[in-house]
Short mmCIF file of C-alpha atoms and ligand atoms in Angstrom, two decimals:
data_model
loop_
_atom_site.label_atom_id
_atom_site.label_comp_id
_atom_site.label_asym_id
_atom_site.label_seq_id
_atom_site.Cartn_x
_atom_site.Cartn_y
_atom_site.Cartn_z
CA UNK S 1 -2.60 96.95 39.63
CA UNK S 2 -0.02 99.27 41.40
CA UNK S 3 3.23 98.09 41.98
CA UNK S 4 5.85 100.65 42.47
CA UNK S 5 9.72 100.24 42.45
CA UNK S 6 11.40 102.55 45.11
CA UNK S 7 15.56 102.94 45.23
CA UNK S 8 17.26 105.17 47.05
CA UNK S 9 20.37 106.99 45.74
CA UNK S 10 22.93 109.79 46.70
CA UNK S 11 24.94 111.76 44.08
CA UNK S 12 27.59 114.12 44.06
CA UNK S 13 28.44 116.23 41.13
CA UNK S 14 32.14 116.82 40.71
CA UNK S 15 34.48 119.37 41.83
CA UNK S 16 36.11 122.26 39.65
CA UNK S 17 39.45 122.19 38.94
CA UNK S 18 41.94 124.93 41.37
CA UNK S 19 42.96 127.30 38.98
CA UNK S 20 46.90 127.75 38.28
CA UNK S 21 49.00 130.62 39.76
CA UNK S 22 52.68 130.75 37.08
CA UNK S 23 54.68 132.35 35.32
CA UNK S 24 56.46 132.87 32.52
CA UNK S 25 59.51 131.45 32.36
CA UNK S 26 61.03 131.61 29.09
CA UNK S 27 64.61 132.80 27.74
CA UNK S 28 64.72 136.18 26.82
CA UNK S 29 61.40 136.52 28.23
CA UNK S 30 62.20 138.38 31.02
CA UNK S 31 58.84 139.32 33.11
CA UNK S 32 56.96 136.99 30.93
CA UNK S 33 53.72 137.98 33.01
CA UNK S 34 50.97 135.46 34.25
CA UNK S 35 49.89 132.46 33.12
CA UNK S 36 48.31 130.16 35.06
CA UNK S 37 45.34 128.67 33.64
CA UNK S 38 41.35 128.00 35.14
CA UNK S 39 40.38 125.02 36.81
CA UNK S 40 38.85 122.56 34.78
CA UNK S 41 34.50 122.34 35.01
CA UNK S 42 34.15 118.96 37.98
CA UNK S 43 31.63 115.93 36.21
CA UNK S 44 27.98 116.35 36.45
CA UNK S 45 25.43 113.83 37.61
CA UNK S 46 23.57 112.20 34.59
CA UNK S 47 19.75 110.31 34.94
CA UNK S 48 19.38 109.01 31.58
CA UNK S 49 16.34 106.64 30.58
CA UNK S 50 17.54 103.60 28.81
CA UNK S 51 15.07 100.84 26.94
CA UNK S 52 17.49 98.02 28.44
CA UNK S 53 16.15 99.12 32.09
CA UNK S 54 13.24 97.50 33.09
CA UNK S 55 13.38 98.14 36.63
CA UNK S 56 15.44 99.99 38.77
CA UNK S 57 17.02 96.55 40.31
CA UNK S 58 20.05 97.72 39.70
CA UNK S 59 19.99 100.78 42.51
CA UNK S 60 20.27 98.46 45.02
CA UNK S 61 23.58 97.39 44.86
CA UNK S 62 24.98 100.88 43.86
CA UNK S 63 23.80 103.97 45.50
CA UNK S 64 26.26 106.08 45.50
CA UNK S 65 27.46 108.25 42.18
CA UNK S 66 30.00 110.87 42.36
CA UNK S 67 31.10 112.81 38.82
CA UNK S 68 35.02 112.92 38.96
CA UNK S 69 36.20 116.21 39.86
CA UNK S 70 37.83 118.68 38.00
CA UNK S 71 41.28 119.23 37.35
CA UNK S 72 43.94 122.12 38.45
CA UNK S 73 44.53 124.73 35.85
CA UNK S 74 48.20 124.04 34.36
CA UNK S 75 50.82 126.79 33.07
CA UNK S 76 51.17 127.70 29.81
CA UNK S 77 47.33 129.07 30.31
CA UNK S 78 46.39 125.72 30.22
CA UNK S 79 43.25 124.66 31.49
CA UNK S 80 42.86 121.34 33.58
CA UNK S 81 41.21 118.48 32.07
CA UNK S 82 37.05 118.59 33.10
CA UNK S 83 35.99 116.16 35.20
CA UNK S 84 34.32 112.78 33.59
CA UNK S 85 30.18 112.80 34.15
CA UNK S 86 28.33 110.28 36.28
CA UNK S 87 25.52 108.40 34.21
CA UNK S 88 23.04 106.92 35.67
CA UNK S 89 20.21 104.54 34.26
CA UNK S 90 16.97 104.00 34.62
CA UNK S 91 13.25 102.98 32.57
CA UNK S 92 11.37 105.29 31.19
CA UNK S 93 8.98 106.55 33.32
CA UNK S 94 11.32 107.39 36.49
CA UNK S 95 10.46 110.16 38.61
CA UNK S 96 13.08 111.37 40.66
CA UNK S 97 12.47 113.07 44.11
CA UNK S 98 14.43 115.54 46.46
CA UNK S 99 14.39 113.06 49.69
CA UNK S 100 15.32 116.29 51.41
CA UNK S 101 12.59 118.65 50.44
CA UNK S 102 10.09 116.08 48.67
CA UNK S 103 9.91 117.84 45.79
CA UNK S 104 10.24 116.04 42.35
CA UNK S 105 13.21 117.08 40.55
CA UNK S 106 12.00 115.57 37.13
CA UNK S 107 10.00 112.96 35.69
CA UNK S 108 11.48 110.73 32.66
CA UNK S 109 8.63 109.67 30.01
CA UNK S 110 10.49 108.90 27.12
CA UNK S 111 14.15 106.85 26.05
CA UNK S 112 16.78 108.50 25.78
CA UNK S 113 15.76 111.53 27.52
CA UNK S 114 18.56 112.56 29.50
CA UNK S 115 18.97 115.25 32.76
CA UNK S 116 21.90 116.34 34.99
CA UNK S 117 20.79 116.36 37.99
CA UNK S 118 23.70 117.48 40.30
CA UNK S 119 25.52 119.45 37.81
CA UNK S 120 29.88 120.16 38.45
CA UNK S 121 31.42 122.29 39.97
CA UNK S 122 32.76 125.26 37.48
CA UNK S 123 36.82 125.57 37.73
CA UNK S 124 38.47 128.73 39.02
CA UNK S 125 40.30 130.85 36.78
CA UNK S 126 43.43 131.20 36.34
CA UNK S 127 46.21 134.42 37.75
CA UNK S 128 46.43 134.86 33.70
CA UNK S 129 42.80 135.57 34.52
CA UNK S 130 43.77 138.43 37.12
CA UNK S 131 46.71 141.02 35.37
CA UNK S 132 45.08 144.47 35.14
CA UNK S 133 47.04 147.19 35.11
CA UNK S 134 47.77 148.32 37.97
CA UNK S 135 48.47 144.34 39.64
CA UNK S 136 50.52 143.45 36.25
CA UNK S 137 51.57 140.12 38.72
CA UNK S 138 48.32 138.57 40.50
CA UNK S 139 49.92 136.06 42.87
CA UNK S 140 46.46 134.18 42.96
CA UNK S 141 43.65 132.10 41.51
CA UNK S 142 40.60 131.26 42.33
CA UNK S 143 39.53 127.78 43.81
CA UNK S 144 37.40 125.93 42.79
CA UNK S 145 33.25 125.86 42.77
CA UNK S 146 31.96 122.45 44.61
CA UNK S 147 30.21 120.61 43.45
CA UNK S 148 25.92 119.36 45.28
CA UNK S 149 25.10 116.54 46.91
CA UNK S 150 21.62 115.43 46.58
CA UNK S 151 20.15 112.30 48.46
CA UNK S 152 16.75 111.61 46.01
CA UNK S 153 14.44 108.71 45.58
CA UNK S 154 13.74 107.14 42.39
CA UNK S 155 10.22 105.94 42.18
CA UNK S 156 8.75 103.82 38.96
CA UNK S 157 5.64 102.63 38.66
CA UNK S 158 6.33 98.76 36.96
CA UNK S 159 4.26 97.84 33.98
CA UNK S 160 3.80 94.52 32.93
CA UNK S 161 6.77 93.23 29.87
CA UNK S 162 4.91 90.08 30.16
CA UNK S 163 1.17 89.42 30.52
CA UNK S 164 0.12 85.46 31.23
CA UNK S 165 -3.35 85.04 29.65
CA UNK S 166 -5.04 81.77 29.24
CA UNK S 167 -8.34 80.09 30.79
CA UNK S 168 -9.34 80.13 34.07
CA UNK S 169 -7.85 76.70 36.02
CA UNK S 170 -4.40 77.12 33.24
CA UNK S 171 -1.62 77.95 35.85
CA UNK S 172 -1.05 81.59 35.05
CA UNK S 173 -0.57 82.65 39.05
CA UNK S 174 0.82 79.67 40.34
CA UNK S 175 3.55 80.09 37.43
CA UNK S 176 3.88 83.97 38.62
CA UNK S 177 4.48 82.30 41.60
CA UNK S 178 7.40 80.58 40.92
CA UNK S 179 9.19 82.52 38.85
CA UNK S 180 8.78 85.67 40.63
CA UNK S 181 8.52 86.71 44.49
CA UNK S 182 4.79 87.61 44.03
CA UNK S 183 2.58 85.04 45.93
CA UNK S 184 -0.83 85.38 44.03
CA UNK S 185 -3.92 83.39 45.50
CA UNK S 186 -4.02 79.67 44.00
CA UNK S 187 -6.69 77.45 43.69
CA UNK S 188 -7.94 74.90 41.86
CA UNK S 189 -11.13 76.48 40.92
CA UNK S 190 -11.91 79.21 38.26
CA UNK S 191 -11.29 82.78 38.78
CA UNK S 192 -9.49 82.32 41.97
CA UNK S 193 -7.25 85.41 40.53
CA UNK S 194 -9.21 88.04 40.73
CA UNK S 195 -7.18 91.25 39.88
CA UNK S 196 -4.16 91.53 38.12
CA UNK S 197 -1.37 90.47 39.55
CA UNK S 198 3.03 91.70 39.04
CA UNK S 199 6.20 89.69 39.70
CA UNK S 200 9.55 90.97 38.83
CA UNK S 201 11.43 87.76 37.12
CA UNK S 202 15.19 87.45 38.06
CA UNK S 203 17.42 85.99 36.21
CA UNK S 204 21.28 85.68 36.80
CA UNK S 205 21.84 86.83 33.52
CA UNK S 206 20.14 89.19 31.96
CA UNK S 207 17.99 92.77 33.22
CA UNK S 208 15.01 91.61 35.46
CA UNK S 209 11.45 91.46 33.46
CA UNK S 210 7.79 92.14 35.30
CA UNK S 211 5.17 89.70 34.32
CA UNK S 212 1.17 90.25 34.84
CA UNK S 213 -0.89 87.46 35.68
CA UNK S 214 -4.16 88.43 34.02
CA UNK S 215 -7.51 86.77 35.79
CA UNK S 216 -8.95 83.53 33.59
CA UNK S 217 -10.72 84.55 30.77
CA UNK S 218 -13.82 82.56 29.21
CA UNK S 219 -15.94 82.42 25.93
CA UNK S 220 -18.03 85.53 26.21
CA UNK S 221 -15.79 87.55 28.06
CA UNK S 222 -15.76 90.26 25.95
CA UNK S 223 -19.56 90.94 26.74
CA UNK S 224 -19.24 90.83 30.03
CA UNK S 225 -19.15 86.57 30.76
CA UNK S 226 -16.98 86.26 34.12
CA UNK S 227 -14.75 88.46 35.03
CA UNK S 228 -15.31 90.07 31.51
CA UNK S 229 -12.56 92.12 29.46
CA UNK S 230 -12.22 94.46 32.02
CA UNK S 231 -8.41 93.30 32.95
CA UNK S 232 -7.68 93.94 29.75
CA UNK S 233 -6.46 96.95 29.53
CA UNK S 234 -4.00 95.79 31.56
CA UNK S 235 -2.59 93.64 28.78
CA UNK S 236 -2.68 96.51 26.08
CA UNK S 237 0.59 98.16 27.35
CA UNK S 238 2.42 94.97 27.59
CA UNK S 239 4.87 94.24 24.72
CA UNK S 240 4.40 90.45 25.05
CA UNK S 241 2.06 87.62 26.13
CA UNK S 242 2.42 84.31 27.39
CA UNK S 243 -0.28 82.46 26.48
CA UNK S 244 -0.73 79.16 29.14
CA UNK S 245 -2.73 75.87 28.17
CA UNK S 246 -3.48 72.99 30.97
CA UNK S 247 -2.39 70.44 28.40
CA UNK S 248 -4.50 68.04 30.73
CA UNK S 249 -7.76 69.29 29.31
CA UNK S 250 -6.78 69.20 26.45
CA UNK S 251 -9.16 66.94 24.00
CA UNK S 252 -7.19 65.54 21.03
CA UNK S 253 -9.76 66.00 18.90
CA UNK S 254 -9.75 69.60 19.44
CA UNK S 255 -7.02 70.42 20.20
CA UNK S 256 -6.62 74.35 19.86
CA UNK S 257 -10.33 75.08 21.56
CA UNK S 258 -8.85 76.50 24.83
CA UNK S 259 -6.15 78.20 22.48
CA UNK S 260 -8.90 79.78 20.21
CA UNK S 261 -11.15 81.11 22.83
CA UNK S 262 -9.04 82.93 24.56
CA UNK S 263 -7.67 85.10 20.85
CA UNK S 264 -11.38 85.28 20.03
CA UNK S 265 -11.79 87.11 23.21
CA UNK S 266 -8.55 88.76 23.15
CA UNK S 267 -9.36 89.87 19.53
CA UNK S 268 -12.95 90.89 19.67
CA UNK S 269 -11.77 93.92 22.75
CA UNK S 270 -8.92 95.50 20.83
CA UNK S 271 -7.73 93.81 17.10
CA UNK S 272 -4.17 95.12 17.74
CA UNK S 273 -3.68 92.43 20.73
CA UNK S 274 -3.70 89.39 17.93
CA UNK S 275 -0.73 91.36 17.36
CA UNK S 276 1.55 90.82 20.50
CA UNK S 277 4.13 88.24 20.25
CA UNK S 278 2.52 85.64 21.81
CA UNK S 279 4.56 82.50 22.63
CA UNK S 280 2.71 79.00 23.62
CA UNK S 281 3.12 77.25 27.49
CA UNK S 282 1.98 74.28 27.22
CA UNK S 283 1.40 73.81 31.34
CA UNK S 284 0.68 70.54 33.76
CA UNK S 285 3.05 68.28 32.09
CA UNK S 286 3.95 66.34 35.18
CA UNK S 287 -0.06 64.69 34.70
CA UNK S 288 0.84 61.94 33.12
CA UNK S 289 -0.63 61.62 29.26
CA UNK S 290 -0.19 65.09 28.85
CA UNK S 291 2.72 64.68 25.88
CA UNK S 292 -0.21 63.19 23.62
CA UNK S 293 -1.93 66.37 24.32
CA UNK S 294 0.82 68.65 23.52
CA UNK S 295 2.00 66.72 20.29
CA UNK S 296 -1.86 67.62 19.05
CA UNK S 297 -1.43 71.01 19.69
CA UNK S 298 1.94 71.16 17.72
CA UNK S 299 0.47 69.33 15.06
CA UNK S 300 -2.62 71.47 14.75
CA UNK S 301 -0.84 74.64 15.50
CA UNK S 302 2.25 73.58 13.25
CA UNK S 303 4.63 75.38 15.37
CA UNK S 304 7.64 74.24 16.84
CA UNK S 305 8.27 77.64 19.33
CA UNK S 306 6.18 75.80 21.89
CA UNK S 307 6.95 75.51 25.19
CA UNK S 308 6.57 72.51 27.42
CA UNK S 309 6.31 72.99 30.99
CA UNK S 310 5.49 71.86 34.85
CA UNK S 311 4.68 74.77 37.02
CA UNK S 312 3.79 72.92 40.06
CA UNK S 313 7.58 70.77 39.80
CA UNK S 314 9.48 73.83 38.01
CA UNK S 315 10.09 71.69 34.97
CA UNK S 316 11.06 73.88 31.96
CA UNK S 317 10.77 76.73 33.94
CA UNK S 318 14.60 77.83 33.10
CA UNK S 319 14.16 77.65 29.46
CA UNK S 320 10.83 79.16 29.44
CA UNK S 321 13.10 82.01 31.30
CA UNK S 322 15.79 82.07 29.05
CA UNK S 323 13.11 82.25 26.10
CA UNK S 324 11.06 85.23 27.16
CA UNK S 325 14.71 87.50 28.65
CA UNK S 326 15.31 86.48 24.20
CA UNK S 327 11.96 87.28 23.10
CA UNK S 328 11.86 90.69 24.86
CA UNK S 329 15.82 91.63 24.01
CA UNK S 330 14.15 91.32 20.17
CA UNK S 331 11.79 93.69 20.75
CA UNK S 332 13.49 95.61 22.32
CA UNK S 333 15.70 95.76 19.13
CA UNK S 334 19.14 93.87 20.31
N1 LIG V 1 -0.36 69.34 38.13
C1 LIG V 1 -0.20 70.66 38.45
N2 LIG V 1 -1.41 71.58 38.23
C2 LIG V 1 -1.11 72.76 38.15
C3 LIG V 1 -0.19 73.10 38.06
N3 LIG V 1 0.03 74.86 37.23
C4 LIG V 1 -1.31 75.08 38.55
N4 LIG V 1 -1.33 73.49 38.83
C5 LIG V 1 -3.01 73.61 39.33
O1 LIG V 1 -3.71 74.23 38.59
C6 LIG V 1 -5.09 74.54 39.72
C7 LIG V 1 -5.11 75.98 39.11
O2 LIG V 1 -3.88 76.71 39.80
P1 LIG V 1 -3.72 78.42 39.17
O3 LIG V 1 -2.71 79.08 39.35
O4 LIG V 1 -5.18 79.33 40.45
O5 LIG V 1 -4.60 78.81 37.72
P2 LIG V 1 -5.03 80.09 37.38
O6 LIG V 1 -4.69 80.46 35.73
O7 LIG V 1 -4.39 81.72 37.88
O8 LIG V 1 -6.55 80.40 37.45
P3 LIG V 1 -8.01 81.88 37.19
O9 LIG V 1 -7.09 82.34 38.69
O10 LIG V 1 -8.55 81.32 38.47
O11 LIG V 1 -7.99 82.63 35.93
C8 LIG V 1 -4.38 74.56 40.97
O12 LIG V 1 -4.78 73.37 41.78
C9 LIG V 1 -2.92 74.42 40.81
O13 LIG V 1 -2.70 73.97 41.99
C10 LIG V 1 1.25 72.23 36.40
O14 LIG V 1 2.13 72.39 36.25
N5 LIG V 1 0.85 70.26 37.67
MG1 LIG V 2 -5.25 82.80 38.71
#
């Protein structure tokens, strides 16, 4: 399940400000001597990992990052102001390559990590610094050093934020295809999905997130039945689960059977999976008489946060996306 997000950006650090040529001029102080201050330092371009970012998608719209130049030095030995840094926010896990040399510059692993990718130029020295016993009135100052320009390729191996689990045929792949640009194979027989598929979900109001469609689980999966739990290791790394249930197959006398089968397989594979936040979603609400099944599941679980959708018609998908965004933000501690 390799899914790489890529972005090309150009970064430019700020030039250093030039040094100042100036002489002290004050009443009653004849020949006050040189007092030109140094130029300010150019700003750096900094790459920073932010837990709010989940993909590199935002870099499709902003590809140039330029830090500000340092200001020139001033009289009275005043140093020019330093140029402001430019910051590129990326998710943890981003690799940064120099596209001109293909060299890996840095591998940002943890949250809130910062790396100076392009250093600002040094400010030039003002003439006050060049005063010597033989040249007491230097009429020159240094120019600032130039910033650097780099072409970068950012690469991120996407990990799913959300794993869709459920029995075969629940509509997991259909749901993924409706909320993302992924086009997994969809069919009315079980085990259509043989390997997990990833899709990026975009909304107009939130940071994109990544959803994985996991092959269907059946009873005995932890012992190898069906496709087994081979793919559950992908679920282990997701932050939350979307448990999809086909409402048209819910037995009103035993409404939780599908739900319990899948959860017990998860748990037998790895107990920790049971503690992952799980959103329960009933699918295929376009089929008649499914409302009874929904009510039965709601009553049996005694939870009112169960969502209902039809992946086929698109009913309820906007509400579902908002709910997922809220849950991910809550996980982030926002
Ligand atoms: N009526 C109706 N049919 C649906 C809906 N969602 C999915 N289906 C159908 O259900 C069948 C199974 O859908 P898939 O998306 O392949 O199911 P899956 O959960 O990915 O199945 P596996 O990959 O085999 O585990 C397909 O025939 C879909 O067209 C829905 O909302 N309404
Ligand atoms: Mg599928």
